[in-house]
Amino acid sequence: APAAPFSIFVFDFVVLSCLGVCISGPDSILAGPAAQDLAKLGGDLGVATVVGIVDGIGSLGSVMQGAVTTTVSTKYGWASLYRLLGLLLVGSCVLCVSPMRIEARRIAGGSAPGGPKKLQV
């Protein structure tokens, strides 16, 4: 078999680099500043704990993803895997509703923890 042309390797490098940025960027945002903001609602003492828990759960999800994908797709088929992923997405959205409402009240100057904060545009 002939060797793949150099352009294929460059294309693979560029695509994988873009995927890495798209995955690592949001992970850095979620495990860092967002977790610190969450911890400050309860006081500064728990910042490291909350950041560790958020990062640990993200790592646990990465570890479990391979086994779950393999098991579900082998036993039940790819269609079931996509249904499971959709169900997990909906569950994640439902879990985000309460924190979104608290943050919206806090920004609007309501009685949410953290006190009033004016949104600057």
XYZ file of N, CA and C in Angstrom:
363
model
N 0.845 -1.173 0.000
C 0.000 0.000 0.000
C 0.894 1.241 0.000
N 0.564 2.203 -0.840
C 1.369 3.427 -0.892
C 1.180 4.252 0.378
N 2.217 4.987 0.710
C 2.159 5.852 1.891
C 1.196 7.004 1.645
N 0.556 7.447 2.716
C -0.379 8.565 2.598
C 0.400 9.837 2.302
N -0.151 10.701 1.472
C 0.545 11.957 1.170
C 0.667 12.839 2.411
N 1.634 13.701 2.375
C 1.903 14.593 3.496
C 0.701 15.472 3.820
N -0.074 15.840 2.814
C -1.225 16.722 3.039
C -2.268 16.072 3.945
N -2.383 14.753 3.909
C -3.330 14.054 4.791
C -2.895 14.227 6.248
N -1.600 14.118 6.491
C -1.095 14.288 7.852
C -1.311 15.718 8.339
N -1.113 16.686 7.479
C -1.342 18.088 7.850
C -2.819 18.309 8.150
N -3.684 17.771 7.304
C -5.133 17.889 7.519
C -5.520 17.260 8.855
N -5.027 16.049 9.127
C -5.327 15.381 10.390
C -4.850 16.218 11.579
N -3.653 16.775 11.467
C -3.103 17.592 12.543
C -3.985 18.811 12.805
N -4.389 19.482 11.747
C -5.218 20.690 11.892
C -6.570 20.348 12.498
N -7.208 19.292 12.003
C -8.528 18.920 12.506
C -8.445 18.490 13.969
N -7.466 17.661 14.312
C -7.333 17.214 15.698
C -6.968 18.375 16.635
N -6.186 19.317 16.145
C -5.861 20.495 16.954
C -7.117 21.324 17.226
N -7.939 21.511 16.212
C -9.191 22.261 16.392
C -10.114 21.545 17.379
N -10.200 20.226 17.266
C -11.032 19.473 18.211
C -10.494 19.598 19.630
N -9.193 19.553 19.789
C -8.598 19.703 21.111
C -8.908 21.051 21.734
N -8.842 22.110 20.936
C -9.164 23.449 21.439
C -10.640 23.525 21.815
N -11.507 22.935 20.998
C -12.945 22.986 21.279
C -13.313 22.178 22.518
N -12.525 21.161 22.851
C -12.807 20.358 24.042
C -12.130 20.956 25.266
N -10.883 21.315 25.152
C -10.129 21.803 26.310
C -10.551 23.205 26.737
N -10.952 24.040 25.803
C -11.377 25.399 26.145
C -12.563 25.417 27.081
N -13.677 24.787 26.707
C -14.822 24.765 27.620
C -14.520 24.057 28.937
N -13.695 23.010 28.908
C -13.348 22.306 30.137
C -12.597 23.236 31.079
N -11.698 24.038 30.544
C -10.952 24.983 31.372
C -11.881 26.026 31.979
N -12.852 26.476 31.201
C -13.798 27.477 31.701
C -14.687 26.883 32.785
N -15.174 25.668 32.567
C -16.075 25.061 33.545
C -15.360 24.656 34.823
N -14.139 24.138 34.695
C -13.432 23.665 35.876
C -12.766 24.801 36.646
N -12.616 25.957 36.051
C -11.924 27.056 36.707
C -12.842 28.152 37.193
N -12.987 29.221 36.416
C -13.744 30.392 36.879
C -15.205 30.113 37.221
N -15.880 29.285 36.450
C -17.287 29.013 36.744
C -17.436 28.301 38.080
N -16.545 27.368 38.363
C -16.593 26.664 39.644
C -16.257 27.610 40.793
N -15.347 28.538 40.582
C -15.012 29.501 41.622
C -16.194 30.416 41.916
N -16.895 30.835 40.864
C -18.092 31.657 41.076
C -19.126 30.886 41.881
N -19.297 29.615 41.560
C -20.250 28.775 42.279
C -19.848 28.649 43.743
N -18.566 28.453 44.005
C -18.096 28.283 45.375
C -18.223 29.571 46.175
N -18.072 30.718 45.541
C -18.153 31.996 46.258
C -19.564 32.290 46.743
N -20.557 31.642 46.161
C -21.918 31.834 46.658
C -22.035 31.322 48.088
N -21.225 30.328 48.440
C -21.269 29.776 49.785
C -20.106 30.221 50.649
N -19.245 31.053 50.146
C -18.080 31.510 50.905
C -16.792 31.076 50.223
N -15.724 31.761 50.549
C -14.445 31.513 49.892
C -13.767 30.219 50.346
N -14.200 29.623 51.441
C -13.516 28.451 51.966
C -13.639 27.231 51.069
N -14.697 27.149 50.284
C -14.928 25.941 49.496
C -14.501 26.020 48.052
N -13.760 27.048 47.651
C -13.392 27.215 46.241
C -12.608 26.016 45.739
N -11.573 25.618 46.466
C -10.744 24.491 46.024
C -11.543 23.195 45.980
N -12.434 23.014 46.936
C -13.248 21.810 46.968
C -14.171 21.742 45.762
N -14.845 22.838 45.465
C -15.772 22.853 44.332
C -15.023 22.664 43.021
N -13.885 23.333 42.855
C -13.102 23.175 41.631
C -12.652 21.725 41.488
N -12.218 21.110 42.573
C -11.795 19.714 42.534
C -12.929 18.770 42.183
N -14.102 19.008 42.755
C -15.255 18.151 42.462
C -15.672 18.290 41.004
N -15.755 19.517 40.501
C -16.151 19.736 39.103
C -15.147 19.084 38.160
N -13.868 19.284 38.411
C -12.838 18.698 37.553
C -12.843 17.178 37.666
N -13.049 16.651 38.868
C -13.092 15.203 39.055
C -14.264 14.552 38.346
N -15.418 15.195 38.409
C -16.590 14.647 37.711
C -16.366 14.681 36.205
N -15.737 15.748 35.708
C -15.417 15.810 34.278
C -14.467 14.700 33.873
N -13.480 14.419 34.698
C -12.534 13.339 34.402
C -13.217 11.982 34.485
N -14.090 11.804 35.448
C -14.826 10.551 35.577
C -15.687 10.308 34.336
N -16.311 11.374 33.840
C -17.106 11.247 32.616
C -16.255 10.824 31.430
N -15.054 11.355 31.346
C -14.162 10.967 30.249
C -13.763 9.508 30.336
N -13.538 9.021 31.543
C -13.154 7.624 31.730
C -14.324 6.697 31.394
N -15.511 7.044 31.867
C -16.683 6.189 31.651
C -17.172 6.204 30.210
N -16.903 7.272 29.484
C -17.424 7.437 28.133
C -17.025 6.290 27.208
N -15.789 5.847 27.289
C -15.341 4.760 26.410
C -16.069 3.467 26.682
N -16.200 3.096 27.944
C -16.865 1.850 28.300
C -18.358 1.897 27.977
N -18.995 3.023 28.270
C -20.434 3.148 28.002
C -20.704 3.110 26.498
N -19.901 3.837 25.725
C -20.081 3.847 24.275
C -19.938 2.445 23.700
N -18.903 1.738 24.113
C -18.664 0.388 23.606
C -19.786 -0.562 24.008
N -20.161 -0.539 25.273
C -21.183 -1.461 25.768
C -22.534 -1.223 25.113
N -22.973 0.024 25.097
C -24.305 0.328 24.555
C -24.357 0.076 23.054
N -23.337 0.509 22.320
C -23.377 0.321 20.866
C -23.279 -1.148 20.484
N -22.542 -1.955 21.251
C -22.415 -3.382 20.944
C -23.683 -4.146 21.293
N -24.237 -3.910 22.482
C -25.401 -4.674 22.937
C -26.718 -4.196 22.329
N -26.854 -2.869 22.164
C -28.154 -2.324 21.777
C -28.146 -1.599 20.437
N -26.988 -1.347 19.853
C -26.902 -0.677 18.560
C -26.641 0.817 18.701
N -26.228 1.390 17.581
C -25.860 2.806 17.563
C -27.059 3.721 17.803
N -28.227 3.329 17.328
C -29.418 4.158 17.529
C -29.705 4.328 19.027
N -29.525 3.263 19.800
C -29.740 3.342 21.241
C -28.705 4.232 21.912
N -27.482 4.185 21.415
C -26.449 5.051 21.969
C -26.815 6.518 21.781
N -27.281 6.870 20.579
C -27.661 8.261 20.326
C -28.878 8.666 21.146
N -29.794 7.734 21.374
C -30.934 8.034 22.254
C -30.453 8.288 23.681
N -29.509 7.481 24.146
C -28.953 7.675 25.474
C -28.255 9.029 25.587
N -27.475 9.388 24.582
C -26.798 10.679 24.600
C -27.802 11.830 24.611
N -28.882 11.693 23.853
C -29.937 12.709 23.858
C -30.599 12.820 25.218
N -30.848 11.680 25.848
C -31.448 11.667 27.181
C -30.519 12.335 28.197
N -29.234 12.052 28.119
C -28.271 12.677 29.020
C -28.190 14.181 28.775
N -28.309 14.603 27.515
C -28.307 16.028 27.198
C -29.512 16.726 27.816
N -30.675 16.123 27.678
C -31.887 16.702 28.270
C -31.748 16.769 29.790
N -31.213 15.709 30.398
C -30.996 15.711 31.842
C -30.054 16.826 32.278
N -29.003 17.049 31.510
C -28.065 18.131 31.824
C -28.747 19.489 31.745
N -29.579 19.666 30.739
C -30.303 20.942 30.592
C -31.259 21.160 31.759
N -31.934 20.115 32.192
C -32.861 20.230 33.325
C -32.101 20.609 34.591
N -30.923 20.016 34.793
C -30.122 20.330 35.977
C -29.594 21.765 35.954
N -29.500 22.374 34.781
C -28.994 23.742 34.674
C -30.072 24.800 34.908
N -31.337 24.417 34.928
C -32.422 25.400 35.053
C -32.361 26.141 36.388
N -32.219 25.425 37.491
C -32.212 26.078 38.803
C -31.035 27.042 38.965
N -29.796 26.648 38.651
C -28.700 27.624 38.750
C -28.886 28.832 37.835
N -29.477 28.623 36.655
C -29.722 29.753 35.752
C -30.709 30.729 36.372
N -31.742 30.222 37.002
C -32.735 31.094 37.620
C -32.130 31.872 38.790
N -31.307 31.204 39.587
C -30.649 31.880 40.707
C -29.739 32.989 40.191
N -28.960 32.694 39.164
C -28.051 33.700 38.610
C -28.824 34.859 37.992
N -29.933 34.562 37.321
C -30.743 35.624 36.719
C -31.307 36.543 37.798
N -31.772 35.964 38.915
C -32.272 36.783 40.019
C -31.154 37.620 40.632
N -29.973 37.027 40.740
C -28.838 37.753 41.326
C -28.449 38.932 40.451
N -28.417 38.724 39.149
C -28.060 39.800 38.225
C -29.127 40.890 38.238
N -30.380 40.480 38.337
C -31.473 41.454 38.336
C -31.599 42.199 39.662
N -30.845 41.771 40.682
C -30.899 42.458 41.962
C -31.875 41.842 42.928
N -32.191 40.583 42.720
C -33.124 39.898 43.608
C -32.468 39.426 44.883
N -33.066 38.424 45.504
C -32.621 37.970 46.802
C -31.730 36.736 46.741
N -31.160 36.453 45.599
C -30.314 35.266 45.464
C -29.019 35.468 46.227
N -28.353 34.375 46.626
C -27.083 34.499 47.343
C -26.064 35.275 46.531
N -25.253 36.055 47.189
C -24.222 36.818 46.504
C -24.565 38.286 46.379
N -25.802 38.647 46.675
C -26.202 40.048 46.642
C -26.455 40.552 45.238
N -26.997 41.762 45.141
C -27.332 42.305 43.832
C -26.092 42.634 43.018
N -26.230 42.482 41.733
C -25.145 42.820 40.808
C -25.776 43.349 39.544
N -25.330 44.506 39.120
C -25.889 45.119 37.921
C -25.157 44.582 36.697
N -25.914 44.258 35.693
C -25.352 43.776 34.435
C -24.825 44.958 33.645
N -23.553 44.924 33.316
C -22.952 46.009 32.544
C -22.828 45.600 31.090
N -23.321 46.447 30.218
C -23.276 46.148 28.792
C -22.207 46.972 28.119
